mmCIF file of C-alpha atoms and ligand atoms in Angstrom:
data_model
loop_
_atom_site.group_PDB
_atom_site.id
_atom_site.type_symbol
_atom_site.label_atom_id
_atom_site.label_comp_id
_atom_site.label_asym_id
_atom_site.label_seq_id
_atom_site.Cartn_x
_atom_site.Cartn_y
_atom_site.Cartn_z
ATOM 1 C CA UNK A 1 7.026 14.080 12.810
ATOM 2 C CA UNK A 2 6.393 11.862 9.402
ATOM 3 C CA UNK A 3 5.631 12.850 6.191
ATOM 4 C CA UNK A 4 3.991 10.263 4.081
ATOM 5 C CA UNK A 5 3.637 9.997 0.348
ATOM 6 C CA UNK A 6 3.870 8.260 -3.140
ATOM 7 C CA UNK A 7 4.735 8.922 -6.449
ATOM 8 C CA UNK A 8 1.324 6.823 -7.457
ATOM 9 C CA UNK A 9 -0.453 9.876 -6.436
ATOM 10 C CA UNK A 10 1.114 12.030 -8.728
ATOM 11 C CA UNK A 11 -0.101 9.700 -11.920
ATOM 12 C CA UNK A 12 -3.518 10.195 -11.185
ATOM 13 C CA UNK A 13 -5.011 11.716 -14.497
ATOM 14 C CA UNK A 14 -7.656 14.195 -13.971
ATOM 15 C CA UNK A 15 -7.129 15.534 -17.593
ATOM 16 C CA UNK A 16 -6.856 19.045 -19.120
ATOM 17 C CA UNK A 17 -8.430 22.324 -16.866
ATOM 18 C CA UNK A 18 -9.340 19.808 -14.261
ATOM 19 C CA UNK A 19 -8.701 21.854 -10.554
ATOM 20 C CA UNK A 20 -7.371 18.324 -8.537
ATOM 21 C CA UNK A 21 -4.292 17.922 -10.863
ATOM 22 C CA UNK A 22 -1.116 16.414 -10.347
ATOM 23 C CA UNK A 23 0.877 19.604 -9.793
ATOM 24 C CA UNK A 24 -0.957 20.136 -6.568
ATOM 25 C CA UNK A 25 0.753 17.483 -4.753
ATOM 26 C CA UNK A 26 4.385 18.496 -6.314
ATOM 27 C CA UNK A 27 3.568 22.094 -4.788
ATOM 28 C CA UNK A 28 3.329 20.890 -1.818
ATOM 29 C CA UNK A 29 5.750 18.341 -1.751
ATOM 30 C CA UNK A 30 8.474 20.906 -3.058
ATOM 31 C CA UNK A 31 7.639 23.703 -0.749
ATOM 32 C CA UNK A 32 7.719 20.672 2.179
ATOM 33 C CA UNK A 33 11.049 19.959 1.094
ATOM 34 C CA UNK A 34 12.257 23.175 0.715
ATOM 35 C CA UNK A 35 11.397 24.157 4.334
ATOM 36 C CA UNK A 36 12.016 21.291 6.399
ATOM 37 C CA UNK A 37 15.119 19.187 4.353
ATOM 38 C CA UNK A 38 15.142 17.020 7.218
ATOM 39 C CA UNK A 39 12.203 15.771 7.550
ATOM 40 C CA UNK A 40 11.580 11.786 7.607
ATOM 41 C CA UNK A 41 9.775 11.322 4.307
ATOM 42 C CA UNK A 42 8.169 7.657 4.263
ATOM 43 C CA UNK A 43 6.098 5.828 1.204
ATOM 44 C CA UNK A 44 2.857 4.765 1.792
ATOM 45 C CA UNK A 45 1.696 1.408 1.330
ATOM 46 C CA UNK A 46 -1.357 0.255 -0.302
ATOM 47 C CA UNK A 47 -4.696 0.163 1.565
ATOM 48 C CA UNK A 48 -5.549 -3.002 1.737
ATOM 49 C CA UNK A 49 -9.298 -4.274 0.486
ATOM 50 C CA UNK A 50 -10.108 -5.572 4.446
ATOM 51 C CA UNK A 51 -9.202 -1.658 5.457
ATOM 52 C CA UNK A 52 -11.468 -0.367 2.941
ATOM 53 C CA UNK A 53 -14.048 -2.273 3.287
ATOM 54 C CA UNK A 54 -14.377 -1.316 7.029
ATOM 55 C CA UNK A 55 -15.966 1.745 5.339
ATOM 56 C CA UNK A 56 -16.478 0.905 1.379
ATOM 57 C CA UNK A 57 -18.798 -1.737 0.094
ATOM 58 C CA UNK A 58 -17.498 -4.300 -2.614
ATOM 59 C CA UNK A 59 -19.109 -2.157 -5.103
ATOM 60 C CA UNK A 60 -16.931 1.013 -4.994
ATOM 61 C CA UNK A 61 -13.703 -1.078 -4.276
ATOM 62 C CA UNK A 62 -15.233 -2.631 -7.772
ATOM 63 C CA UNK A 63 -15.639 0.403 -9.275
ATOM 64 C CA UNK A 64 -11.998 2.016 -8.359
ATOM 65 C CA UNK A 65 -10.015 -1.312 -8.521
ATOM 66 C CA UNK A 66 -11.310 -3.159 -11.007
ATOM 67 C CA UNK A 67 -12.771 -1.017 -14.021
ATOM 68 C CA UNK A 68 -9.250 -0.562 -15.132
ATOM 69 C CA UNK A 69 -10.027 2.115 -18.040
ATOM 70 C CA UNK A 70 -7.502 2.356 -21.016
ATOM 71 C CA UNK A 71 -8.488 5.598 -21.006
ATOM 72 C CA UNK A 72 -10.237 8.386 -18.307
ATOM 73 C CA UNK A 73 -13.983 8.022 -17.296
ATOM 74 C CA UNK A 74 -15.932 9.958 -15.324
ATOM 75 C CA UNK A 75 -17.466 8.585 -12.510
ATOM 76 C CA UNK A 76 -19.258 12.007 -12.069
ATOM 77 C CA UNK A 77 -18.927 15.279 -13.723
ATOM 78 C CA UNK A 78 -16.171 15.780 -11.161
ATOM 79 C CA UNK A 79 -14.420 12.300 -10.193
ATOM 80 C CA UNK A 80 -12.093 10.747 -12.949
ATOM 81 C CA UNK A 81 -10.720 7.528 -12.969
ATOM 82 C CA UNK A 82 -7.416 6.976 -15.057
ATOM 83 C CA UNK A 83 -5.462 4.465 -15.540
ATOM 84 C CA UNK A 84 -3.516 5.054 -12.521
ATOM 85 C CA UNK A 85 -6.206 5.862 -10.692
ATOM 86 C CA UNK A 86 -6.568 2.711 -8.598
ATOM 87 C CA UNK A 87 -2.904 2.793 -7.720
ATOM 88 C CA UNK A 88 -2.981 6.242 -6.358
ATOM 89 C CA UNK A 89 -6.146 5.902 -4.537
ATOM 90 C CA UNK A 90 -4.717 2.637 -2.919
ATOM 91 C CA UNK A 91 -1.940 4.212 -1.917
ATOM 92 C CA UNK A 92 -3.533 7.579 -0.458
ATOM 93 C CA UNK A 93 -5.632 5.971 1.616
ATOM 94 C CA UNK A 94 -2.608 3.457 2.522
ATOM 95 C CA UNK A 95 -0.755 6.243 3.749
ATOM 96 C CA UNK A 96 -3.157 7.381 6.336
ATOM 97 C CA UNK A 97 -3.516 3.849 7.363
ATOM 98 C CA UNK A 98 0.312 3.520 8.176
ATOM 99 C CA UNK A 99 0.587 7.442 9.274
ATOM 100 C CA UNK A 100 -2.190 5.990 11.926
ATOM 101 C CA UNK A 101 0.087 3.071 12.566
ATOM 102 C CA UNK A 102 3.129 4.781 13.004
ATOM 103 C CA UNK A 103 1.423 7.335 15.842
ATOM 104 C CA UNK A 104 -0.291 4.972 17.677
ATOM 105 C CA UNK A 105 2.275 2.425 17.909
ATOM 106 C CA UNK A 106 5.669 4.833 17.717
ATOM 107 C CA UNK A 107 8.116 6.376 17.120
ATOM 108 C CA UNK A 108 6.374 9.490 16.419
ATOM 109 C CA UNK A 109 3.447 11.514 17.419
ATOM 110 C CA UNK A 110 2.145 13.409 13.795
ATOM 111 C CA UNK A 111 2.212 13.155 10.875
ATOM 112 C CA UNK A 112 1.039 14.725 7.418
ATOM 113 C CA UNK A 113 -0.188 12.699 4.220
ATOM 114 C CA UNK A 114 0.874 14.535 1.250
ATOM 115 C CA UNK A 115 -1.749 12.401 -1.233
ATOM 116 C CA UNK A 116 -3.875 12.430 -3.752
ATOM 117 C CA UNK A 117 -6.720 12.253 -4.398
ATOM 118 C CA UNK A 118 -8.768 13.922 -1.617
ATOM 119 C CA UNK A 119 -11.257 11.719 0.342
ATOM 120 C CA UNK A 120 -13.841 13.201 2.413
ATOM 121 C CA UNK A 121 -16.633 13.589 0.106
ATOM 122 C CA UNK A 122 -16.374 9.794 -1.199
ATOM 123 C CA UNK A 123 -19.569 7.972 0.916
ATOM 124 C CA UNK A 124 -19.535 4.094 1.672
ATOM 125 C CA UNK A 125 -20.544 3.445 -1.561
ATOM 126 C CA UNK A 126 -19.677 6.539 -3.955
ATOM 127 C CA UNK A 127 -16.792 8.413 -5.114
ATOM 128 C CA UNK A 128 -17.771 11.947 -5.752
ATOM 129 C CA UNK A 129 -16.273 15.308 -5.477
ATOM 130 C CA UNK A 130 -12.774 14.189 -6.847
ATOM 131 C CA UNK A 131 -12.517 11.529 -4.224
ATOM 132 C CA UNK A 132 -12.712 8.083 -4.980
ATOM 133 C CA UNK A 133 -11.441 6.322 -1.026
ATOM 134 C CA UNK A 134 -12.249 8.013 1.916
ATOM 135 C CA UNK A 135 -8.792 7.579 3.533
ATOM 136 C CA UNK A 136 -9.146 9.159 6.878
ATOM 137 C CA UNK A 137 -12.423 7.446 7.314
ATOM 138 C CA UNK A 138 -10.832 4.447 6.310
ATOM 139 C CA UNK A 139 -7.883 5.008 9.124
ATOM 140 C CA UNK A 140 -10.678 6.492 11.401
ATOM 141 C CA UNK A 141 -12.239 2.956 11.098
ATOM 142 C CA UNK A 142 -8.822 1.190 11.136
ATOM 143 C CA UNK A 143 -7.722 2.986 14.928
ATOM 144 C CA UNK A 144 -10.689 1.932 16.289
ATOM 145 C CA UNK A 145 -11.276 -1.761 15.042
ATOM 146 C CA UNK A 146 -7.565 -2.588 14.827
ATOM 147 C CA UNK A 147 -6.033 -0.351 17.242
ATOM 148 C CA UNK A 148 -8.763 -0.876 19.761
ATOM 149 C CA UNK A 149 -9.531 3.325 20.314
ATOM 150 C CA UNK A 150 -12.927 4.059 21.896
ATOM 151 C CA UNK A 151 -12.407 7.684 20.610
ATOM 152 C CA UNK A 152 -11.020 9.610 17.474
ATOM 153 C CA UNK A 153 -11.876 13.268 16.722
ATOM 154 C CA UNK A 154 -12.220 13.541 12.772
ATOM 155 C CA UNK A 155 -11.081 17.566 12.033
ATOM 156 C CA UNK A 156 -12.313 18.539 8.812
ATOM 157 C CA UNK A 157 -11.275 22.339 8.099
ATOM 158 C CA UNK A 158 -11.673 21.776 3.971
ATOM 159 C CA UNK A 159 -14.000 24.787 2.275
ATOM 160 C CA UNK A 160 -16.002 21.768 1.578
ATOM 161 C CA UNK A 161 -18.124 19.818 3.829
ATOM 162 C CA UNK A 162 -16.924 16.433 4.331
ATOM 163 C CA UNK A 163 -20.438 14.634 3.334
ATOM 164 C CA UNK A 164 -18.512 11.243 2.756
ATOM 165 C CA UNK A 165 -16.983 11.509 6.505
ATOM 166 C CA UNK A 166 -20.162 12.246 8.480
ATOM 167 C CA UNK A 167 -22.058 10.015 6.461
ATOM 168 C CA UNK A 168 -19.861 7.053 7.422
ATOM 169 C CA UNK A 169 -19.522 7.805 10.879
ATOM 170 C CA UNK A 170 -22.648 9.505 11.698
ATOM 171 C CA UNK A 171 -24.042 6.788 13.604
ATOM 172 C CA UNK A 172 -20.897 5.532 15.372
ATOM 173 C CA UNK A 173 -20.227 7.166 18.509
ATOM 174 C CA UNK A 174 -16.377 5.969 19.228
ATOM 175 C CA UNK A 175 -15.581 9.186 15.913
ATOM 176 C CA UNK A 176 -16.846 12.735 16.354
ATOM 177 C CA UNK A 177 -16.821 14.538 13.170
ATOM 178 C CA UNK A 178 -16.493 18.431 13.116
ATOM 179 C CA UNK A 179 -16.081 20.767 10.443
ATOM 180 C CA UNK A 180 -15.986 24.352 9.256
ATOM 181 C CA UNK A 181 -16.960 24.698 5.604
ATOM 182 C CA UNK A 182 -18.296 27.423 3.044
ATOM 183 C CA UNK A 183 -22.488 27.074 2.629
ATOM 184 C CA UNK A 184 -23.535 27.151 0.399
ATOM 185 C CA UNK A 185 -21.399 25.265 -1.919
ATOM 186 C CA UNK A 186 -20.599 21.867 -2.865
ATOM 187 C CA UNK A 187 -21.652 19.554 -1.743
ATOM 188 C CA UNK A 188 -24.608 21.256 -0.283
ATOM 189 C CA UNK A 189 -24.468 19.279 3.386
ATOM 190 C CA UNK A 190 -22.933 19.963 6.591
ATOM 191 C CA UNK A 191 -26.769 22.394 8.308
ATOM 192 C CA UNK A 192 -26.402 23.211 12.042
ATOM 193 C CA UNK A 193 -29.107 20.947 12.494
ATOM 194 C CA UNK A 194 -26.912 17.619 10.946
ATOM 195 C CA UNK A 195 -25.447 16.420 14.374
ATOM 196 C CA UNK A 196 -25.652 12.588 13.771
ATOM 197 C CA UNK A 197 -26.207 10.925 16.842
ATOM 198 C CA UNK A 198 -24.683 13.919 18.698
ATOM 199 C CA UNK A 199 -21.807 13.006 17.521
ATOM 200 C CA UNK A 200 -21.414 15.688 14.376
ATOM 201 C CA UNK A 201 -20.893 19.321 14.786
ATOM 202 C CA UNK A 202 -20.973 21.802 12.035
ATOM 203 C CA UNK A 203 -20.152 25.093 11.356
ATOM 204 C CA UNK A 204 -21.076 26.775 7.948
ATOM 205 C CA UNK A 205 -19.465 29.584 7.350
ATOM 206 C CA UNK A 206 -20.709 32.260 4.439
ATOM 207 C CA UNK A 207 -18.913 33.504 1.475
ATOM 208 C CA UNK A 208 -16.492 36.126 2.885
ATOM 209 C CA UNK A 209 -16.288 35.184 6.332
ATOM 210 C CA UNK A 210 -12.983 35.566 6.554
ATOM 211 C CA UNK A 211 -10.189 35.179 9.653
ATOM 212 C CA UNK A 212 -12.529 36.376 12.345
ATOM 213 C CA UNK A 213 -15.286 34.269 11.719
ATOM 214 C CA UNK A 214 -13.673 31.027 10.967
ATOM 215 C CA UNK A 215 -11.701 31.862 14.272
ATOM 216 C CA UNK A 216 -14.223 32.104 16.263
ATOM 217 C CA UNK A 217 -16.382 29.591 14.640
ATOM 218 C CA UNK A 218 -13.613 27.117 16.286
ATOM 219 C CA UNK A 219 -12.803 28.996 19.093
ATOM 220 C CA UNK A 220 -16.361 29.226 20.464
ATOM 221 C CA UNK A 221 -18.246 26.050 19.438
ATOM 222 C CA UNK A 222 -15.610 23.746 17.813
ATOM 223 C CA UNK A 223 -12.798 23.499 20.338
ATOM 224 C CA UNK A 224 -14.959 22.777 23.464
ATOM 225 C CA UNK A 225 -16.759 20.024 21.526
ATOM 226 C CA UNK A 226 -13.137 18.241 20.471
ATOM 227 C CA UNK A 227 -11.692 19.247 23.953
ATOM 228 C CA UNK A 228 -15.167 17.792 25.862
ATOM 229 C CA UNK A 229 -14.819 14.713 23.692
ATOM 230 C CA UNK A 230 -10.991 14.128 25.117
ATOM 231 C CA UNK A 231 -10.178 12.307 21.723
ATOM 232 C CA UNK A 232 -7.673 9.854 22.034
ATOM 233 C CA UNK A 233 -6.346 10.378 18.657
ATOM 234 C CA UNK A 234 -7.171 13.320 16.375
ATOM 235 C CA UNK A 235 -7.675 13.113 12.737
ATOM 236 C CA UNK A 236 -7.301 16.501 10.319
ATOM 237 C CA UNK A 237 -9.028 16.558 7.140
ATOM 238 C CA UNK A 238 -6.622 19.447 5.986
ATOM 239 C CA UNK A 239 -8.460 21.183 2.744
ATOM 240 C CA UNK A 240 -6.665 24.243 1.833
ATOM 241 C CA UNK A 241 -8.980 25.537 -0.426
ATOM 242 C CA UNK A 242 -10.219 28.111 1.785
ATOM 243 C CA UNK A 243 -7.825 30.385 1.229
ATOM 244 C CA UNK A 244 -7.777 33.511 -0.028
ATOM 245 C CA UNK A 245 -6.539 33.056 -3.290
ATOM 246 C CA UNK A 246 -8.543 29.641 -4.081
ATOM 247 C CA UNK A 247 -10.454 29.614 -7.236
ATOM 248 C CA UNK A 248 -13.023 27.098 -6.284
ATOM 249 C CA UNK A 249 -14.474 29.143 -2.830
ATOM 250 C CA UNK A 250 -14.610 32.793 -1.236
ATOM 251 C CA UNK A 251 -13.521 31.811 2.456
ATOM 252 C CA UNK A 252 -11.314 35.092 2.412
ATOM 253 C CA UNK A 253 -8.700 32.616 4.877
ATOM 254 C CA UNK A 254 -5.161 33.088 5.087
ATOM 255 C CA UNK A 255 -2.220 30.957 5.993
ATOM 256 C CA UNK A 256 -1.473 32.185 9.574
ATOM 257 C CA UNK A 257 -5.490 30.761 10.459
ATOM 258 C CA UNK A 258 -4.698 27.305 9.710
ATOM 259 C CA UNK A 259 -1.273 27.725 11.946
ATOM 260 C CA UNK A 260 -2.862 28.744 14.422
ATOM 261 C CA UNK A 261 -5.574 26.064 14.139
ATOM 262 C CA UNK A 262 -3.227 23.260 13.889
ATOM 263 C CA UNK A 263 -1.613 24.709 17.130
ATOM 264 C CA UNK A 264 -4.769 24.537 18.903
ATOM 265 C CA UNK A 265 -5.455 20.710 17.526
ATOM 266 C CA UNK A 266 -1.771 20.060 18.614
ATOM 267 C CA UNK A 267 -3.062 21.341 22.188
ATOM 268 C CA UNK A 268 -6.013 19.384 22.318
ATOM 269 C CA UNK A 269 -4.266 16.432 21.176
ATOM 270 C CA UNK A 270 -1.629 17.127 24.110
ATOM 271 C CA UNK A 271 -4.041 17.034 26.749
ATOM 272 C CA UNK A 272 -5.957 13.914 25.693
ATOM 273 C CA UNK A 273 -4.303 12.024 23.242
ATOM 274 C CA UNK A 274 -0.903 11.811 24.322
ATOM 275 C CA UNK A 275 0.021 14.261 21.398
ATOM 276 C CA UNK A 276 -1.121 11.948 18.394
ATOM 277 C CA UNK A 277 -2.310 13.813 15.373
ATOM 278 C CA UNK A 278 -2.493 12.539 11.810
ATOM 279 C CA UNK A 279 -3.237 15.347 9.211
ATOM 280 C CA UNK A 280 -3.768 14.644 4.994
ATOM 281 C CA UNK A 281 -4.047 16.437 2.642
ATOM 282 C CA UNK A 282 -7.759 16.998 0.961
ATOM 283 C CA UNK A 283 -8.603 20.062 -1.206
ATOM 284 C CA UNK A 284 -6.601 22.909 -1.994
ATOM 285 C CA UNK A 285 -6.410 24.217 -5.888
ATOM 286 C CA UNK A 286 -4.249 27.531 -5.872
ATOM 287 C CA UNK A 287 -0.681 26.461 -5.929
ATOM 288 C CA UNK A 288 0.857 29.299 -4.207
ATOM 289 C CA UNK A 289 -1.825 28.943 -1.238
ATOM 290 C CA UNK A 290 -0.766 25.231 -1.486
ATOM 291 C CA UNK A 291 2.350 26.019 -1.006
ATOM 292 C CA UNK A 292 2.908 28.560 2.120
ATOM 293 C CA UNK A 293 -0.869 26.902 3.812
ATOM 294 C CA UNK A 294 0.505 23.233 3.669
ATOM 295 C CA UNK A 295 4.515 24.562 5.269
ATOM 296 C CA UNK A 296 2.340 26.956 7.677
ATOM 297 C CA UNK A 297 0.363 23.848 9.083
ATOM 298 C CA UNK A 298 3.430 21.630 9.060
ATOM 299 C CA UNK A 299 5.206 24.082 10.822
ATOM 300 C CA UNK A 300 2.677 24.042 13.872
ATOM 301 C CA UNK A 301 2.164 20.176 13.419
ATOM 302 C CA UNK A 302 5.683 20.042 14.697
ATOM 303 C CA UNK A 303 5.874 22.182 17.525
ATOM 304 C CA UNK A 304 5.605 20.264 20.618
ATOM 305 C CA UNK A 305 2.339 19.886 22.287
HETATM 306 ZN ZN1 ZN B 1 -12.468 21.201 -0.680
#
């Protein structure tokens, strides 16, 4: 088990009141130190502009790398680019790049991203919804192309749909994108009836749902998808924000469902893909949750498959 991260990520400048701030990534890194002090802690490299563009155009890696703002601008009324922006972007989608690299290749079989910003809701050619590089589409696109995989299973269990994941991959059959997500709410995609080219499964969930529902949501239509697909490797899109005690949706979740979750990816992932999961960090914007979801999911990340 790897944990990747770097201290780019925590310079990215969202301003005052904004919910994706920097002291969401040192609550999770401190309660990941706290409970496992001997975990291998690595520092991601930079994404580099031929791994982005297997997803990006040139116009968005214009628009994050080379605006270079004295100051913060919005992109949207949600995405800010600082200063530092282009640094920490580079480097959170780096990390899942090398996490990728490091499971495929050895010597271990997960690993968890502790970046920011998010990624899933930033599209080929748009950063949106506090993302500005969708990193695990990026290493999505970088295990098949570079590490020759015919099959990776994209898990997105954020509140939020991933529109920026199933966008990209929506019409390539080698990734199957599935997520649970609160509808409505941003950003307002993610119907039953989006399923790509069979290859995207969705499960909106309504305000309240709670345990039960987001259980079986998985359980019952999720699962058998992921396990039918026999994924070679499996991606996790691991949004924390739908937790009970998140400000930003009413999923009613609590820590012990995305344990037990992550134990059932870590299953799949046993039977097909030789145990290989790679997990980062996306939403999330209670501290507290943060803190006991992100150790919770590590936890069952590292129990053998
Ligand atoms: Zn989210």
């Amino acid at each position: 088990m790897q944990c990747w991260t770097h201290p780019a990520c925590l310079r990215h400048d969202t301003g005052p009141g904004h919910a994706e701030r920097p002291e969401r990534l040192s609550a999770v890194l401190d309660a990941l130190h706290v409970a496992f002090p001997a975990m291998g802690w690595h520092e991601a490299p930079r994404a580099t502009r031929g791994q982005l563009l297997r997803v990006h155009t040139q116009g968005l890696l214009d628009t994050v790398l080379e605006t270079m703002p004295t100051q913060r601008v919005q992109l949207d009324p949600d995405t800010i680019l600082s200063p530092d922006s282009a640094e920490a972007a580079l480097r959170a989608a780096g990390a899942v790049v090398a996490a990728t690299e490091a499971v495929l290749h050895g010597p271990t079989r997960r690993a968890f991203c502790a970046v920011r910003p998010p990624g899933h809701h930033a599209t080929a050619d748009t950063a949106m919804g506090f993302c500005l590089f969708n990193g695990i589409a990026v290493a999505a696109a970088h295990a098949c192309d570079e590490g020759g995989l015919e099959r990776v299973a994209v898990i997105d269990f954020d509140v939020h749909h991933g529109n920026g994941t199933q966008a990209i991959f929506e019409h390539d059959p080698r990734v199957l994108y599935l997520s649970s997500h609160q509808m409505p709410l941003y950003p307002d995609t993610g119907y039953r009836d989006e399923r790509g080219d069979g290859n995207v499964l969705n499960a909106p969930l309504p305000p309240g749902a709670g345990s039960a529902a987001f259980r079986s949501a998985w359980e019952d239509v999720l699962l058998p998808a992921l396990d039918a697909f026999k994924p070679q490797l499996v991606l996790v899109s691991a949004g924390f924000d739908g937790h009970w005690r998140d400000p930003l949706a009413q999923l009613q979740l609590q820590a012990g469902d995305y344990a037990w979750l992550t134990r059932a990816l870590v299953a799949v992932a046993g039977r097909h893909a030789r145990g290989r999961v790679v997990s980062v960090l996306e939403g999330g914007y209670d501290l507290d949750a943060l803190r006991e979801c992100s150790v919770a999911h590590v936890a069952a990340l590292q129990d053998a498959a």
